[in-house]
mmCIF file of C-alpha atoms and ligand atoms in Angstrom:
data_model
loop_
_atom_site.group_PDB
_atom_site.id
_atom_site.type_symbol
_atom_site.label_atom_id
_atom_site.label_comp_id
_atom_site.label_asym_id
_atom_site.label_seq_id
_atom_site.Cartn_x
_atom_site.Cartn_y
_atom_site.Cartn_z
ATOM 1 C CA MET A 1208 129.850 129.087 50.312
ATOM 2 C CA ARG A 1209 126.433 129.492 51.934
ATOM 3 C CA LEU A 1210 123.736 127.076 50.771
ATOM 4 C CA VAL A 1211 120.028 127.700 51.224
ATOM 5 C CA SER A 1212 116.751 126.120 50.254
ATOM 6 C CA PHE A 1213 114.209 128.786 49.350
ATOM 7 C CA GLY A 1214 110.544 128.928 48.428
ATOM 8 C CA ASP A 1215 107.243 127.778 49.855
ATOM 9 C CA PRO A 1216 107.129 124.942 52.395
ATOM 10 C CA GLY A 1217 107.401 121.626 50.596
ATOM 11 C CA HIS A 1218 108.551 123.332 47.396
ATOM 12 C CA GLU A 1219 111.968 124.712 48.374
ATOM 13 C CA ARG A 1220 114.661 125.016 45.708
ATOM 14 C CA PRO A 1221 118.426 124.875 46.180
ATOM 15 C CA GLY A 1222 120.303 128.154 46.135
ATOM 16 C CA VAL A 1223 123.721 129.636 46.850
ATOM 17 C CA VAL A 1224 124.013 133.001 48.575
ATOM 18 C CA VAL A 1225 126.248 135.427 46.672
ATOM 19 C CA GLY A 1226 126.214 138.896 48.155
ATOM 20 C CA ASN A 1227 122.579 139.894 48.589
ATOM 21 C CA GLU A 1228 121.368 137.458 45.970
ATOM 22 C CA ILE A 1229 120.531 133.778 45.843
ATOM 23 C CA LEU A 1230 121.723 131.923 42.770
ATOM 24 C CA ASP A 1231 118.869 129.668 41.682
ATOM 25 C CA ILE A 1232 120.653 126.369 41.093
ATOM 26 C CA ALA A 1233 117.775 124.405 39.556
ATOM 27 C CA GLU A 1234 116.902 127.303 37.231
ATOM 28 C CA SER A 1235 120.539 127.482 36.183
ATOM 29 C CA ARG A 1236 120.726 123.786 35.316
ATOM 30 C CA PRO A 1237 117.477 122.546 33.761
ATOM 31 C CA GLY A 1238 117.210 118.799 34.231
ATOM 32 C CA TRP A 1239 118.923 118.849 37.589
ATOM 33 C CA PRO A 1240 116.994 117.755 40.651
ATOM 34 C CA ALA A 1241 115.576 120.690 42.598
ATOM 35 C CA SER A 1242 116.915 119.604 45.980
ATOM 36 C CA TRP A 1243 120.302 119.722 47.665
ATOM 37 C CA ARG A 1244 119.898 116.175 48.921
ATOM 38 C CA ARG A 1245 119.411 114.793 45.420
ATOM 39 C CA ILE A 1246 122.134 116.990 43.941
ATOM 40 C CA LEU A 1247 124.497 115.468 46.501
ATOM 41 C CA MET A 1248 123.216 111.944 45.889
ATOM 42 C CA GLU A 1249 123.799 112.311 42.153
ATOM 43 C CA ASN A 1250 127.371 113.520 42.748
ATOM 44 C CA LEU A 1251 126.705 116.906 41.154
ATOM 45 C CA TRP A 1252 128.393 118.863 43.938
ATOM 46 C CA PRO A 1253 131.678 119.447 42.037
ATOM 47 C CA GLU A 1254 129.630 121.022 39.242
ATOM 48 C CA VAL A 1255 127.939 123.320 41.738
ATOM 49 C CA GLU A 1256 131.340 124.478 42.944
ATOM 50 C CA SER A 1257 132.545 125.281 39.443
ATOM 51 C CA MET A 1258 129.239 126.958 38.566
ATOM 52 C CA VAL A 1259 129.449 129.252 41.582
ATOM 53 C CA ALA A 1260 133.129 129.956 40.980
ATOM 54 C CA GLY A 1261 132.183 131.134 37.484
ATOM 55 C CA ALA A 1262 129.240 133.202 38.688
ATOM 56 C CA GLY A 1263 131.391 136.143 39.678
ATOM 57 C CA LYS A 1264 133.258 136.187 36.376
ATOM 58 C CA GLY A 1265 130.723 137.445 33.919
ATOM 59 C CA GLY A 1266 128.398 134.559 34.592
ATOM 60 C CA ASP A 1267 124.728 135.277 34.041
ATOM 61 C CA LEU A 1268 122.941 132.897 36.379
ATOM 62 C CA PRO A 1269 119.317 133.382 37.431
ATOM 63 C CA SER A 1270 119.035 134.776 40.939
ATOM 64 C CA VAL A 1271 116.572 136.304 43.379
ATOM 65 C CA PRO A 1272 117.173 138.914 46.101
ATOM 66 C CA LEU A 1273 117.972 137.220 49.411
ATOM 67 C CA GLY A 1274 115.400 139.250 51.315
ATOM 68 C CA SER A 1275 112.555 138.537 48.893
ATOM 69 C CA VAL A 1276 111.979 134.850 49.538
ATOM 70 C CA ARG A 1277 111.220 132.488 52.408
ATOM 71 C CA LEU A 1278 114.133 130.330 53.506
ATOM 72 C CA GLY A 1279 113.325 126.744 54.414
ATOM 73 C CA ALA A 1280 115.515 124.369 56.344
ATOM 74 C CA PRO A 1281 118.690 124.140 54.211
ATOM 75 C CA ILE A 1282 118.048 120.401 53.764
ATOM 76 C CA PRO A 1283 114.257 120.143 54.022
ATOM 77 C CA ASP A 1284 114.118 116.397 53.287
ATOM 78 C CA PRO A 1285 117.018 114.488 54.898
ATOM 79 C CA SER A 1286 116.778 110.697 55.144
ATOM 80 C CA LYS A 1287 117.323 111.138 58.876
ATOM 81 C CA ILE A 1288 118.144 113.494 61.698
ATOM 82 C CA VAL A 1289 120.546 111.877 64.141
ATOM 83 C CA ALA A 1290 120.620 113.819 67.390
ATOM 84 C CA ILE A 1291 123.092 113.445 70.257
ATOM 85 C CA GLY A 1292 122.098 113.581 73.906
ATOM 86 C CA LEU A 1293 124.270 114.724 76.840
ATOM 87 C CA ASN A 1294 127.184 115.849 74.689
ATOM 88 C CA TYR A 1295 128.288 118.914 76.685
ATOM 89 C CA ARG A 1296 129.800 118.367 80.113
ATOM 90 C CA ASP A 1297 127.964 121.362 81.633
ATOM 91 C CA HIS A 1298 124.624 120.085 80.278
ATOM 92 C CA ALA A 1299 125.235 116.626 81.797
ATOM 93 C CA GLU A 1300 126.161 118.276 85.103
ATOM 94 C CA GLU A 1301 123.018 120.426 85.239
ATOM 95 C CA GLN A 1302 120.967 117.208 85.309
ATOM 96 C CA ASN A 1303 123.354 115.306 87.589
ATOM 97 C CA LYS A 1304 124.191 112.765 84.902
ATOM 98 C CA GLN A 1305 127.550 111.250 84.028
ATOM 99 C CA PRO A 1306 128.541 112.092 80.430
ATOM 100 C CA PRO A 1307 128.101 108.969 78.300
ATOM 101 C CA GLU A 1308 131.309 107.152 77.308
ATOM 102 C CA VAL A 1309 130.020 106.708 73.779
ATOM 103 C CA PRO A 1310 127.646 109.116 72.012
ATOM 104 C CA LEU A 1311 123.996 108.756 73.015
ATOM 105 C CA LEU A 1312 121.950 108.707 69.802
ATOM 106 C CA PHE A 1313 118.326 109.552 69.344
ATOM 107 C CA SER A 1314 116.235 110.578 66.386
ATOM 108 C CA LYS A 1315 113.957 113.397 65.350
ATOM 109 C CA ALA A 1316 111.435 112.897 62.554
ATOM 110 C CA PRO A 1317 112.548 114.878 59.466
ATOM 111 C CA SER A 1318 108.964 116.192 59.234
ATOM 112 C CA CYS A 1319 109.696 118.472 62.227
ATOM 113 C CA LEU A 1320 112.097 120.643 60.189
ATOM 114 C CA ILE A 1321 111.223 124.304 59.591
ATOM 115 C CA GLY A 1322 113.056 127.293 58.173
ATOM 116 C CA PRO A 1323 115.099 129.904 60.040
ATOM 117 C CA ASN A 1324 112.218 132.382 60.375
ATOM 118 C CA ASP A 1325 109.221 130.042 60.495
ATOM 119 C CA PRO A 1326 107.061 129.863 63.627
ATOM 120 C CA ILE A 1327 107.413 127.144 66.246
ATOM 121 C CA VAL A 1328 103.828 126.013 66.842
ATOM 122 C CA LEU A 1329 103.139 124.717 70.337
ATOM 123 C CA PRO A 1330 100.930 121.610 70.497
ATOM 124 C CA ALA A 1331 97.659 121.827 72.399
ATOM 125 C CA ASP A 1332 98.313 121.944 76.152
ATOM 126 C CA GLU A 1333 96.770 118.512 76.709
ATOM 127 C CA VAL A 1334 99.228 117.039 74.183
ATOM 128 C CA GLU A 1335 102.412 118.777 75.396
ATOM 129 C CA ASN A 1336 102.731 121.714 77.770
ATOM 130 C CA GLN A 1337 106.469 121.798 78.621
ATOM 131 C CA VAL A 1338 108.235 122.931 75.456
ATOM 132 C CA ASP A 1339 111.917 123.815 75.685
ATOM 133 C CA ALA A 1340 114.628 124.904 73.233
ATOM 134 C CA GLU A 1341 118.190 123.618 72.708
ATOM 135 C CA ALA A 1342 120.847 125.496 70.707
ATOM 136 C CA GLU A 1343 122.982 123.117 68.643
ATOM 137 C CA LEU A 1344 125.686 122.917 65.997
ATOM 138 C CA CYS A 1345 124.339 120.793 63.143
ATOM 139 C CA VAL A 1346 126.592 118.797 60.804
ATOM 140 C CA VAL A 1347 125.379 118.249 57.233
ATOM 141 C CA ILE A 1348 126.671 115.109 55.527
ATOM 142 C CA GLY A 1349 127.878 115.531 51.923
ATOM 143 C CA THR A 1350 128.856 112.017 50.857
ATOM 144 C CA ARG A 1351 127.771 108.562 52.001
ATOM 145 C CA ALA A 1352 129.627 107.472 55.122
ATOM 146 C CA LYS A 1353 129.799 103.891 56.386
ATOM 147 C CA ASN A 1354 132.360 102.692 58.923
ATOM 148 C CA VAL A 1355 134.554 105.755 58.464
ATOM 149 C CA ARG A 1356 137.591 106.401 60.616
ATOM 150 C CA ARG A 1357 137.850 109.516 62.717
ATOM 151 C CA GLU A 1358 140.656 110.849 60.521
ATOM 152 C CA ASP A 1359 138.505 110.476 57.384
ATOM 153 C CA ALA A 1360 135.292 111.787 58.912
ATOM 154 C CA ILE A 1361 135.453 115.418 57.814
ATOM 155 C CA SER A 1362 135.855 114.367 54.173
ATOM 156 C CA HIS A 1363 132.177 113.298 54.354
ATOM 157 C CA VAL A 1364 130.958 116.669 55.653
ATOM 158 C CA LEU A 1365 129.315 119.206 53.367
ATOM 159 C CA GLY A 1366 129.135 121.932 55.978
ATOM 160 C CA TYR A 1367 127.545 123.203 59.166
ATOM 161 C CA THR A 1368 124.404 125.011 60.219
ATOM 162 C CA ALA A 1369 122.516 126.012 63.363
ATOM 163 C CA PHE A 1370 119.754 123.925 64.846
ATOM 164 C CA ASN A 1371 117.146 124.307 67.563
ATOM 165 C CA ASP A 1372 116.348 120.911 69.083
ATOM 166 C CA VAL A 1373 112.918 122.007 70.332
ATOM 167 C CA SER A 1374 111.828 119.482 72.924
ATOM 168 C CA GLY A 1375 108.515 118.595 74.531
ATOM 169 C CA ARG A 1376 109.695 117.662 78.016
ATOM 170 C CA ALA A 1377 106.401 116.159 79.183
ATOM 171 C CA ALA A 1378 106.514 113.675 76.304
ATOM 172 C CA GLN A 1379 110.300 113.215 76.454
ATOM 173 C CA TYR A 1380 110.318 112.230 80.122
ATOM 174 C CA GLY A 1381 106.805 110.781 80.265
ATOM 175 C CA ASP A 1382 107.462 108.254 77.484
ATOM 176 C CA ARG A 1383 110.117 105.565 77.804
ATOM 177 C CA GLN A 1384 112.019 107.158 74.920
ATOM 178 C CA TRP A 1385 112.407 110.517 73.248
ATOM 179 C CA PHE A 1386 111.092 110.207 69.705
ATOM 180 C CA ARG A 1387 107.664 111.749 70.290
ATOM 181 C CA GLY A 1388 108.848 114.634 72.459
ATOM 182 C CA LYS A 1389 111.529 115.570 69.948
ATOM 183 C CA SER A 1390 109.445 115.241 66.794
ATOM 184 C CA PHE A 1391 106.329 117.390 67.051
ATOM 185 C CA ASP A 1392 105.743 119.372 63.861
ATOM 186 C CA THR A 1393 107.887 122.569 63.771
ATOM 187 C CA PHE A 1394 110.254 121.294 66.515
ATOM 188 C CA GLY A 1395 113.272 121.422 64.186
ATOM 189 C CA PRO A 1396 114.212 125.010 63.208
ATOM 190 C CA CYS A 1397 117.345 124.830 61.046
ATOM 191 C CA GLY A 1398 119.487 127.311 59.116
ATOM 192 C CA PRO A 1399 119.640 130.021 58.011
ATOM 193 C CA TRP A 1400 122.078 128.310 55.638
ATOM 194 C CA ILE A 1401 124.763 125.661 55.443
ATOM 195 C CA VAL A 1402 128.219 127.202 55.618
ATOM 196 C CA THR A 1403 130.441 124.818 53.676
ATOM 197 C CA LYS A 1404 133.323 123.272 55.581
ATOM 198 C CA GLU A 1405 135.836 125.086 53.370
ATOM 199 C CA ALA A 1406 134.282 128.429 54.328
ATOM 200 C CA LEU A 1407 133.789 127.663 58.008
ATOM 201 C CA GLY A 1408 136.963 125.760 58.853
ATOM 202 C CA ASP A 1409 137.277 124.001 62.194
ATOM 203 C CA PRO A 1410 133.827 123.494 63.802
ATOM 204 C CA SER A 1411 135.292 123.519 67.318
ATOM 205 C CA GLY A 1412 135.619 126.811 69.151
ATOM 206 C CA LEU A 1413 132.352 128.338 67.904
ATOM 207 C CA SER A 1414 130.243 130.257 70.379
ATOM 208 C CA LEU A 1415 126.675 128.957 70.595
ATOM 209 C CA GLU A 1416 123.912 130.897 72.323
ATOM 210 C CA SER A 1417 120.171 130.905 72.758
ATOM 211 C CA TYR A 1418 117.876 133.793 73.723
ATOM 212 C CA TRP A 1419 114.209 133.738 74.689
ATOM 213 C CA GLY A 1420 113.143 137.279 73.993
ATOM 214 C CA ASP A 1421 115.883 139.430 75.545
ATOM 215 C CA THR A 1422 116.925 136.762 78.053
ATOM 216 C CA ARG A 1423 120.075 134.838 77.257
ATOM 217 C CA MET A 1424 119.421 131.220 78.223
ATOM 218 C CA GLN A 1425 122.505 129.426 76.913
ATOM 219 C CA ALA A 1426 126.061 130.603 76.294
ATOM 220 C CA GLY A 1427 128.201 127.674 75.216
ATOM 221 C CA ASN A 1428 131.071 126.889 72.908
ATOM 222 C CA THR A 1429 131.534 123.917 70.599
ATOM 223 C CA SER A 1430 135.003 123.421 72.059
ATOM 224 C CA ASN A 1431 133.151 121.873 75.038
ATOM 225 C CA LEU A 1432 131.614 119.023 73.043
ATOM 226 C CA ILE A 1433 132.384 115.726 74.791
ATOM 227 C CA HIS A 1434 132.345 113.775 71.514
ATOM 228 C CA ASP A 1435 133.555 116.110 68.768
ATOM 229 C CA VAL A 1436 132.389 116.195 65.151
ATOM 230 C CA PRO A 1437 134.879 113.612 63.768
ATOM 231 C CA ALA A 1438 134.166 111.285 66.691
ATOM 232 C CA LEU A 1439 130.405 111.561 66.131
ATOM 233 C CA ILE A 1440 130.637 110.813 62.410
ATOM 234 C CA ALA A 1441 132.939 107.852 63.030
ATOM 235 C CA TYR A 1442 130.667 106.458 65.736
ATOM 236 C CA VAL A 1443 127.351 107.003 63.943
ATOM 237 C CA SER A 1444 128.697 105.569 60.683
ATOM 238 C CA LYS A 1445 129.569 102.345 62.491
ATOM 239 C CA GLN A 1446 125.921 101.949 63.473
ATOM 240 C CA MET A 1447 124.142 103.105 60.310
ATOM 241 C CA THR A 1448 124.979 104.485 56.885
ATOM 242 C CA LEU A 1449 125.019 108.268 56.792
ATOM 243 C CA GLU A 1450 123.493 109.459 53.533
ATOM 244 C CA PRO A 1451 124.097 112.748 51.703
ATOM 245 C CA GLY A 1452 121.975 115.439 53.323
ATOM 246 C CA ASP A 1453 121.665 113.656 56.656
ATOM 247 C CA LEU A 1454 121.825 115.923 59.696
ATOM 248 C CA ILE A 1455 123.666 115.323 62.959
ATOM 249 C CA ALA A 1456 122.480 117.622 65.754
ATOM 250 C CA THR A 1457 125.491 117.482 68.029
ATOM 251 C CA GLY A 1458 123.942 118.299 71.414
ATOM 252 C CA THR A 1459 123.288 121.353 73.540
ATOM 253 C CA PRO A 1460 125.166 123.212 76.288
ATOM 254 C CA SER A 1461 123.711 123.994 79.728
ATOM 255 C CA GLY A 1462 120.982 126.545 80.366
ATOM 256 C CA VAL A 1463 117.880 124.831 78.976
ATOM 257 C CA GLY A 1464 114.551 125.690 80.582
ATOM 258 C CA VAL A 1465 113.711 122.345 82.154
ATOM 259 C CA PHE A 1466 116.802 122.275 84.398
ATOM 260 C CA ARG A 1467 116.334 125.814 85.754
ATOM 261 C CA GLU A 1468 114.977 126.514 89.187
ATOM 262 C CA PRO A 1469 112.133 127.191 88.722
ATOM 263 C CA LYS A 1470 111.660 125.422 85.400
ATOM 264 C CA VAL A 1471 110.713 127.634 82.459
ATOM 265 C CA PHE A 1472 109.061 126.665 79.206
ATOM 266 C CA LEU A 1473 108.325 128.445 75.948
ATOM 267 C CA GLN A 1474 105.239 130.615 75.825
ATOM 268 C CA ARG A 1475 103.257 131.759 72.826
ATOM 269 C CA GLY A 1476 104.541 135.133 71.654
ATOM 270 C CA THR A 1477 108.175 134.534 72.645
ATOM 271 C CA THR A 1478 110.845 134.841 69.973
ATOM 272 C CA VAL A 1479 113.629 132.261 70.265
ATOM 273 C CA ARG A 1480 117.005 133.123 68.784
ATOM 274 C CA ILE A 1481 119.798 130.589 68.315
ATOM 275 C CA ARG A 1482 123.108 132.221 67.468
ATOM 276 C CA LEU A 1483 126.033 130.157 66.135
ATOM 277 C CA GLU A 1484 129.344 131.867 65.417
ATOM 278 C CA LYS A 1485 130.388 131.858 61.724
ATOM 279 C CA VAL A 1486 126.914 130.638 60.744
ATOM 280 C CA GLY A 1487 124.268 133.122 61.871
ATOM 281 C CA GLU A 1488 120.934 133.242 63.633
ATOM 282 C CA LEU A 1489 117.747 131.241 63.725
ATOM 283 C CA ILE A 1490 114.856 133.487 64.758
ATOM 284 C CA ASN A 1491 111.595 131.689 65.397
ATOM 285 C CA LEU A 1492 108.427 133.112 66.938
ATOM 286 C CA VAL A 1493 106.523 130.736 69.196
ATOM 287 C CA LEU A 1494 102.840 130.455 68.304
HETATM 288 MN MN1 LIG B 1293 119.434 118.225 71.873
#
């Protein structure tokens, strides 16, 4: 199943992609909350599954054409975005750092999230003038997870999506920590949809690429994650409760702009594409 949130910014509604249509979940179930996060929190997910299973069998659910609406971030309002630093060996090597023995956690403000075709808006040059992009596999949590074991971790996953951990390097390295550089408005392109874990299968072995215009910047594979998805969920859930809808951005492979010689940063007018196998593409114009 592919899950989207569609509509105007701040007013997205949950939907399920079926063919070239989006089933409008909130319209189909009056009284339900109009957000994936709250549907998950209220344990309505099994009803979504049966609703969608029935949709192809003479069901008559309200829908809109996929191409006719704006897609937002699939979870526009998570309680948190947990991001992982230095989680690909090649990315640690390109900055001459030892891979961390336990996952290195940092946070991005949920307010940075944008949809899969929304523009990335560069801050004024005097605020941040070294903006970079990072292609990432993003895990979406489906059920509350606290102190879970590695072998139980995937049972808490709803699915997977693509993420661009847009990063202001001047702020990231100029400050003593990363929160500001990682959290400028629009620095969290996500989507285009969540592919449920049943549909996607094993999240290791997925190719993960980024392009700036026609230039391929990153060509990685999730099989090279140092701490894999079950390990990340187990570790994070020992530090803090993972809530339904929370996002874990699992880290980026080598090839980012700041570690190139010479360094390169995003320019206005460039289109950034993040391509994740079995999920799809994020395509965001830099303004
Ligand atoms: Mn990152």
